[in-house]
Amino acid sequence: MKDYKLYKCMICGDPYLGDAAPVNCPYCGAKQKHFVDAREYVSPFQQEHNFTAEEKANFKAALDLEIGNASFYQAASQSSEGEIYQWLFKSLMKVEKEHAGIFAKHLKITKPELYEIEASSDGEENLQESHRREERAIESYRAFAAAAVTPRAKQVFTALVEIEEDHLGLED
Ligand SMILES: [Fe+2]
Ligand SMILES: [Fe+2]
């Protein structure tokens, strides 16, 4: 009880109340090391980062990727047979939407809406498509992290590589 306190995620900026920082951010999936005491938090979204043109282009590419993946997970959560698949894709959809929000905030634009996309009624098939999508995201974010020169761009892309790698470990 005495340790119960407020934390903030440095990746998505969301607050978390608990005895300790969570193992993974419940919103964006970032690992525990990215949490700080709320009193020490300085919003990375309000700081001036002077992102390079390449970083901004990569944020935009990442935003499109996340909106696409979130749209796929939304479709998969609705069309997969079996509640376990439906819940799994719903939680992935929420995480990817949160990621889209991070990039939209850094680009200072409104987060785009999800769009209609085809998904299978077979959950296992959707899980395979999920792995293909996560692998594409990881590959892109690795390249974006390597190309990043401002600390915040490097931090975001590196954290996202770790998060999407966790998604690859999912099995039915
Ligand atoms: Fe987070
Ligand atoms: Fe993501």
PDB file of C-alpha atoms and ligand atoms in Angstrom:
ATOM      1  CA  MET A   1       0.000   0.000   0.000  1.00  0.00           C
ATOM      2  CA  LYS A   2       2.746   2.491   0.931  1.00  0.00           C
ATOM      3  CA  ASP A   3       4.483   2.045  -2.437  1.00  0.00           C
ATOM      4  CA  TYR A   4       1.307   2.597  -4.414  1.00  0.00           C
ATOM      5  CA  LYS A   5       2.055   5.487  -6.706  1.00  0.00           C
ATOM      6  CA  LEU A   6       1.685   7.160 -10.038  1.00  0.00           C
ATOM      7  CA  TYR A   7       4.023   6.391 -12.919  1.00  0.00           C
ATOM      8  CA  LYS A   8       4.264   7.703 -16.479  1.00  0.00           C
ATOM      9  CA  CYS A   9       5.281   5.840 -19.604  1.00  0.00           C
ATOM     10  CA  MET A  10       7.976   7.742 -21.505  1.00  0.00           C
ATOM     11  CA  ILE A  11       7.002   6.106 -24.779  1.00  0.00           C
ATOM     12  CA  CYS A  12       3.243   6.790 -24.993  1.00  0.00           C
ATOM     13  CA  GLY A  13       2.952   9.282 -22.128  1.00  0.00           C
ATOM     14  CA  ASP A  14       0.089   7.492 -20.403  1.00  0.00           C
ATOM     15  CA  PRO A  15      -0.198   7.387 -16.584  1.00  0.00           C
ATOM     16  CA  TYR A  16      -0.204   4.184 -14.557  1.00  0.00           C
ATOM     17  CA  LEU A  17      -1.132   3.615 -10.900  1.00  0.00           C
ATOM     18  CA  GLY A  18       0.389   0.677  -9.056  1.00  0.00           C
ATOM     19  CA  ASP A  19       2.729  -0.792  -6.450  1.00  0.00           C
ATOM     20  CA  ALA A  20       5.443  -0.787  -9.093  1.00  0.00           C
ATOM     21  CA  ALA A  21       5.794   0.146 -12.729  1.00  0.00           C
ATOM     22  CA  PRO A  22       4.204  -2.586 -14.878  1.00  0.00           C
ATOM     23  CA  VAL A  23       6.315  -5.173 -16.719  1.00  0.00           C
ATOM     24  CA  ASN A  24       4.743  -3.866 -19.929  1.00  0.00           C
ATOM     25  CA  CYS A  25       2.847  -0.640 -20.428  1.00  0.00           C
ATOM     26  CA  PRO A  26      -0.868  -1.587 -20.572  1.00  0.00           C
ATOM     27  CA  TYR A  27      -1.354   0.977 -23.352  1.00  0.00           C
ATOM     28  CA  CYS A  28       1.646   0.804 -25.680  1.00  0.00           C
ATOM     29  CA  GLY A  29       3.429  -2.332 -24.439  1.00  0.00           C
ATOM     30  CA  ALA A  30       6.710  -0.552 -23.607  1.00  0.00           C
ATOM     31  CA  LYS A  31       8.944  -2.342 -21.135  1.00  0.00           C
ATOM     32  CA  GLN A  32       9.199  -1.407 -17.447  1.00  0.00           C
ATOM     33  CA  LYS A  33      12.463   0.505 -17.895  1.00  0.00           C
ATOM     34  CA  HIS A  34      10.537   3.169 -19.820  1.00  0.00           C
ATOM     35  CA  PHE A  35       8.465   4.159 -16.766  1.00  0.00           C
ATOM     36  CA  VAL A  36       9.346   7.106 -14.557  1.00  0.00           C
ATOM     37  CA  ASP A  37       7.883   8.532 -11.360  1.00  0.00           C
ATOM     38  CA  ALA A  38       5.106  10.890 -12.483  1.00  0.00           C
ATOM     39  CA  ARG A  39       6.772  13.763 -10.626  1.00  0.00           C
ATOM     40  CA  GLU A  40       9.913  13.395 -12.731  1.00  0.00           C
ATOM     41  CA  TYR A  41       8.069  13.153 -16.039  1.00  0.00           C
ATOM     42  CA  VAL A  42       8.767  15.716 -18.724  1.00  0.00           C
ATOM     43  CA  SER A  43       6.458  15.244 -21.703  1.00  0.00           C
ATOM     44  CA  PRO A  44       8.412  14.169 -24.788  1.00  0.00           C
ATOM     45  CA  PHE A  45       5.474  15.410 -26.847  1.00  0.00           C
ATOM     46  CA  GLN A  46       5.808  18.992 -25.664  1.00  0.00           C
ATOM     47  CA  GLN A  47       9.585  19.264 -25.923  1.00  0.00           C
ATOM     48  CA  GLU A  48      11.261  20.741 -28.998  1.00  0.00           C
ATOM     49  CA  HIS A  49      13.177  17.916 -30.700  1.00  0.00           C
ATOM     50  CA  ASN A  50      14.003  19.449 -34.085  1.00  0.00           C
ATOM     51  CA  PHE A  51      13.394  16.163 -35.868  1.00  0.00           C
ATOM     52  CA  THR A  52      15.176  15.838 -39.203  1.00  0.00           C
ATOM     53  CA  ALA A  53      13.228  15.604 -42.466  1.00  0.00           C
ATOM     54  CA  GLU A  54      14.152  11.922 -42.646  1.00  0.00           C
ATOM     55  CA  GLU A  55      12.886  11.289 -39.101  1.00  0.00           C
ATOM     56  CA  LYS A  56       9.598  13.026 -39.912  1.00  0.00           C
ATOM     57  CA  ALA A  57       9.230  10.932 -43.059  1.00  0.00           C
ATOM     58  CA  ASN A  58       9.911   7.816 -40.991  1.00  0.00           C
ATOM     59  CA  PHE A  59       7.325   8.882 -38.379  1.00  0.00           C
ATOM     60  CA  LYS A  60       4.824   9.209 -41.228  1.00  0.00           C
ATOM     61  CA  ALA A  61       5.740   5.781 -42.630  1.00  0.00           C
ATOM     62  CA  ALA A  62       5.440   4.325 -39.108  1.00  0.00           C
ATOM     63  CA  LEU A  63       2.052   6.001 -38.641  1.00  0.00           C
ATOM     64  CA  ASP A  64       0.748   4.456 -41.883  1.00  0.00           C
ATOM     65  CA  LEU A  65       2.113   1.078 -40.843  1.00  0.00           C
ATOM     66  CA  GLU A  66       0.445   1.219 -37.414  1.00  0.00           C
ATOM     67  CA  ILE A  67      -2.906   2.356 -38.812  1.00  0.00           C
ATOM     68  CA  GLY A  68      -2.743  -0.497 -41.340  1.00  0.00           C
ATOM     69  CA  ASN A  69      -1.910  -3.053 -38.662  1.00  0.00           C
ATOM     70  CA  ALA A  70      -4.529  -1.706 -36.257  1.00  0.00           C
ATOM     71  CA  SER A  71      -7.112  -1.897 -39.081  1.00  0.00           C
ATOM     72  CA  PHE A  72      -6.115  -5.491 -39.763  1.00  0.00           C
ATOM     73  CA  TYR A  73      -6.386  -6.404 -36.064  1.00  0.00           C
ATOM     74  CA  GLN A  74      -9.785  -4.754 -35.839  1.00  0.00           C
ATOM     75  CA  ALA A  75     -11.004  -6.836 -38.795  1.00  0.00           C
ATOM     76  CA  ALA A  76      -9.380  -9.978 -37.362  1.00  0.00           C
ATOM     77  CA  SER A  77     -10.995  -9.398 -33.955  1.00  0.00           C
ATOM     78  CA  GLN A  78     -14.386  -9.203 -35.656  1.00  0.00           C
ATOM     79  CA  SER A  79     -14.076 -12.029 -38.158  1.00  0.00           C
ATOM     80  CA  SER A  80     -12.013 -14.677 -36.314  1.00  0.00           C
ATOM     81  CA  GLU A  81     -13.949 -17.620 -34.944  1.00  0.00           C
ATOM     82  CA  GLY A  82     -13.337 -18.194 -31.248  1.00  0.00           C
ATOM     83  CA  GLU A  83     -13.241 -15.740 -28.366  1.00  0.00           C
ATOM     84  CA  ILE A  84      -9.546 -16.248 -27.600  1.00  0.00           C
ATOM     85  CA  TYR A  85      -8.620 -15.047 -31.096  1.00  0.00           C
ATOM     86  CA  GLN A  86     -11.131 -12.209 -30.887  1.00  0.00           C
ATOM     87  CA  TRP A  87      -9.639 -11.010 -27.573  1.00  0.00           C
ATOM     88  CA  LEU A  88      -6.082 -11.431 -28.767  1.00  0.00           C
ATOM     89  CA  PHE A  89      -6.630  -9.350 -31.908  1.00  0.00           C
ATOM     90  CA  LYS A  90      -8.611  -6.773 -29.965  1.00  0.00           C
ATOM     91  CA  SER A  91      -5.718  -6.207 -27.569  1.00  0.00           C
ATOM     92  CA  LEU A  92      -3.233  -6.024 -30.438  1.00  0.00           C
ATOM     93  CA  MET A  93      -5.510  -3.506 -32.164  1.00  0.00           C
ATOM     94  CA  LYS A  94      -5.456  -1.305 -29.057  1.00  0.00           C
ATOM     95  CA  VAL A  95      -1.673  -1.436 -28.771  1.00  0.00           C
ATOM     96  CA  GLU A  96      -1.166  -0.569 -32.454  1.00  0.00           C
ATOM     97  CA  LYS A  97      -3.661   2.294 -32.186  1.00  0.00           C
ATOM     98  CA  GLU A  98      -1.660   3.608 -29.261  1.00  0.00           C
ATOM     99  CA  HIS A  99       1.508   3.410 -31.384  1.00  0.00           C
ATOM    100  CA  ALA A 100      -0.217   5.346 -34.160  1.00  0.00           C
ATOM    101  CA  GLY A 101      -1.040   7.992 -31.547  1.00  0.00           C
ATOM    102  CA  ILE A 102       2.636   8.359 -30.592  1.00  0.00           C
ATOM    103  CA  PHE A 103       3.657   9.068 -34.202  1.00  0.00           C
ATOM    104  CA  ALA A 104       0.678  11.342 -34.862  1.00  0.00           C
ATOM    105  CA  LYS A 105       1.536  13.397 -31.755  1.00  0.00           C
ATOM    106  CA  HIS A 106       5.142  13.837 -32.854  1.00  0.00           C
ATOM    107  CA  LEU A 107       3.957  14.825 -36.335  1.00  0.00           C
ATOM    108  CA  LYS A 108       1.421  17.184 -34.707  1.00  0.00           C
ATOM    109  CA  ILE A 109      -1.418  15.752 -36.778  1.00  0.00           C
ATOM    110  CA  THR A 110      -4.721  14.077 -35.886  1.00  0.00           C
ATOM    111  CA  LYS A 111      -4.547  10.310 -35.683  1.00  0.00           C
ATOM    112  CA  PRO A 112      -6.189   8.870 -38.843  1.00  0.00           C
ATOM    113  CA  GLU A 113      -9.230   6.600 -38.508  1.00  0.00           C
ATOM    114  CA  LEU A 114      -8.905   2.838 -38.976  1.00  0.00           C
ATOM    115  CA  TYR A 115     -10.158   1.556 -42.332  1.00  0.00           C
ATOM    116  CA  GLU A 116     -12.011  -1.490 -43.685  1.00  0.00           C
ATOM    117  CA  ILE A 117      -9.749  -4.409 -44.488  1.00  0.00           C
ATOM    118  CA  GLU A 118     -10.207  -8.130 -45.171  1.00  0.00           C
ATOM    119  CA  ALA A 119      -9.398 -10.721 -42.514  1.00  0.00           C
ATOM    120  CA  SER A 120     -10.014 -14.448 -42.355  1.00  0.00           C
ATOM    121  CA  SER A 121     -12.536 -16.270 -40.175  1.00  0.00           C
ATOM    122  CA  ASP A 122      -9.658 -18.621 -39.350  1.00  0.00           C
ATOM    123  CA  GLY A 123      -7.830 -17.238 -36.307  1.00  0.00           C
ATOM    124  CA  GLU A 124      -4.670 -19.213 -37.036  1.00  0.00           C
ATOM    125  CA  GLU A 125      -4.487 -17.714 -40.536  1.00  0.00           C
ATOM    126  CA  ASN A 126      -4.903 -14.249 -39.034  1.00  0.00           C
ATOM    127  CA  LEU A 127      -2.145 -14.990 -36.547  1.00  0.00           C
ATOM    128  CA  GLN A 128       0.174 -15.884 -39.427  1.00  0.00           C
ATOM    129  CA  GLU A 129      -0.722 -12.621 -41.170  1.00  0.00           C
ATOM    130  CA  SER A 130      -0.088 -10.873 -37.834  1.00  0.00           C
ATOM    131  CA  HIS A 131       3.439 -12.321 -37.706  1.00  0.00           C
ATOM    132  CA  ARG A 132       4.127 -11.137 -41.272  1.00  0.00           C
ATOM    133  CA  ARG A 133       2.932  -7.653 -40.377  1.00  0.00           C
ATOM    134  CA  GLU A 134       4.920  -7.513 -37.127  1.00  0.00           C
ATOM    135  CA  GLU A 135       8.058  -8.674 -38.940  1.00  0.00           C
ATOM    136  CA  ARG A 136       7.638  -5.894 -41.499  1.00  0.00           C
ATOM    137  CA  ALA A 137       7.180  -3.368 -38.689  1.00  0.00           C
ATOM    138  CA  ILE A 138      10.269  -4.605 -36.825  1.00  0.00           C
ATOM    139  CA  GLU A 139      12.368  -4.411 -39.985  1.00  0.00           C
ATOM    140  CA  SER A 140      11.219  -0.850 -40.669  1.00  0.00           C
ATOM    141  CA  TYR A 141      11.690   0.328 -37.075  1.00  0.00           C
ATOM    142  CA  ARG A 142      15.177  -1.180 -36.898  1.00  0.00           C
ATOM    143  CA  ALA A 143      16.139   0.811 -39.978  1.00  0.00           C
ATOM    144  CA  PHE A 144      14.406   3.954 -38.649  1.00  0.00           C
ATOM    145  CA  ALA A 145      16.186   3.600 -35.275  1.00  0.00           C
ATOM    146  CA  ALA A 146      19.547   3.193 -37.000  1.00  0.00           C
ATOM    147  CA  ALA A 147      18.901   6.277 -39.147  1.00  0.00           C
ATOM    148  CA  ALA A 148      17.649   8.388 -36.217  1.00  0.00           C
ATOM    149  CA  VAL A 149      19.914  11.159 -34.944  1.00  0.00           C
ATOM    150  CA  THR A 150      17.714  12.912 -32.372  1.00  0.00           C
ATOM    151  CA  PRO A 151      17.537  11.027 -29.050  1.00  0.00           C
ATOM    152  CA  ARG A 152      13.726  10.929 -28.972  1.00  0.00           C
ATOM    153  CA  ALA A 153      13.387   9.405 -32.450  1.00  0.00           C
ATOM    154  CA  LYS A 154      15.976   6.779 -31.537  1.00  0.00           C
ATOM    155  CA  GLN A 155      14.209   6.076 -28.219  1.00  0.00           C
ATOM    156  CA  VAL A 156      10.775   5.633 -29.806  1.00  0.00           C
ATOM    157  CA  PHE A 157      11.888   3.395 -32.670  1.00  0.00           C
ATOM    158  CA  THR A 158      14.104   1.270 -30.404  1.00  0.00           C
ATOM    159  CA  ALA A 159      11.282   0.781 -27.886  1.00  0.00           C
ATOM    160  CA  LEU A 160       8.865  -0.113 -30.680  1.00  0.00           C
ATOM    161  CA  VAL A 161      11.223  -2.783 -32.030  1.00  0.00           C
ATOM    162  CA  GLU A 162      11.169  -4.427 -28.570  1.00  0.00           C
ATOM    163  CA  ILE A 163       7.388  -4.210 -28.319  1.00  0.00           C
ATOM    164  CA  GLU A 164       6.653  -5.664 -31.760  1.00  0.00           C
ATOM    165  CA  GLU A 165       9.182  -8.428 -31.088  1.00  0.00           C
ATOM    166  CA  ASP A 166       7.086  -9.402 -28.059  1.00  0.00           C
ATOM    167  CA  HIS A 167       4.089  -9.755 -30.405  1.00  0.00           C
ATOM    168  CA  LEU A 168       6.024 -12.262 -32.508  1.00  0.00           C
ATOM    169  CA  GLY A 169       6.187 -14.556 -29.484  1.00  0.00           C
ATOM    170  CA  LEU A 170       2.395 -14.931 -29.511  1.00  0.00           C
ATOM    171  CA  GLU A 171       1.043 -18.350 -30.313  1.00  0.00           C
ATOM    172  CA  ASP A 172      -2.465 -19.746 -30.110  1.00  0.00           C
TER     173      ASP A 172
HETATM  174 FE    FE B   1       3.177   3.282 -22.809  1.00  0.00          FE
HETATM  175 FE    FE B   2       2.941  -1.160 -33.292  1.00  0.00          FE
END
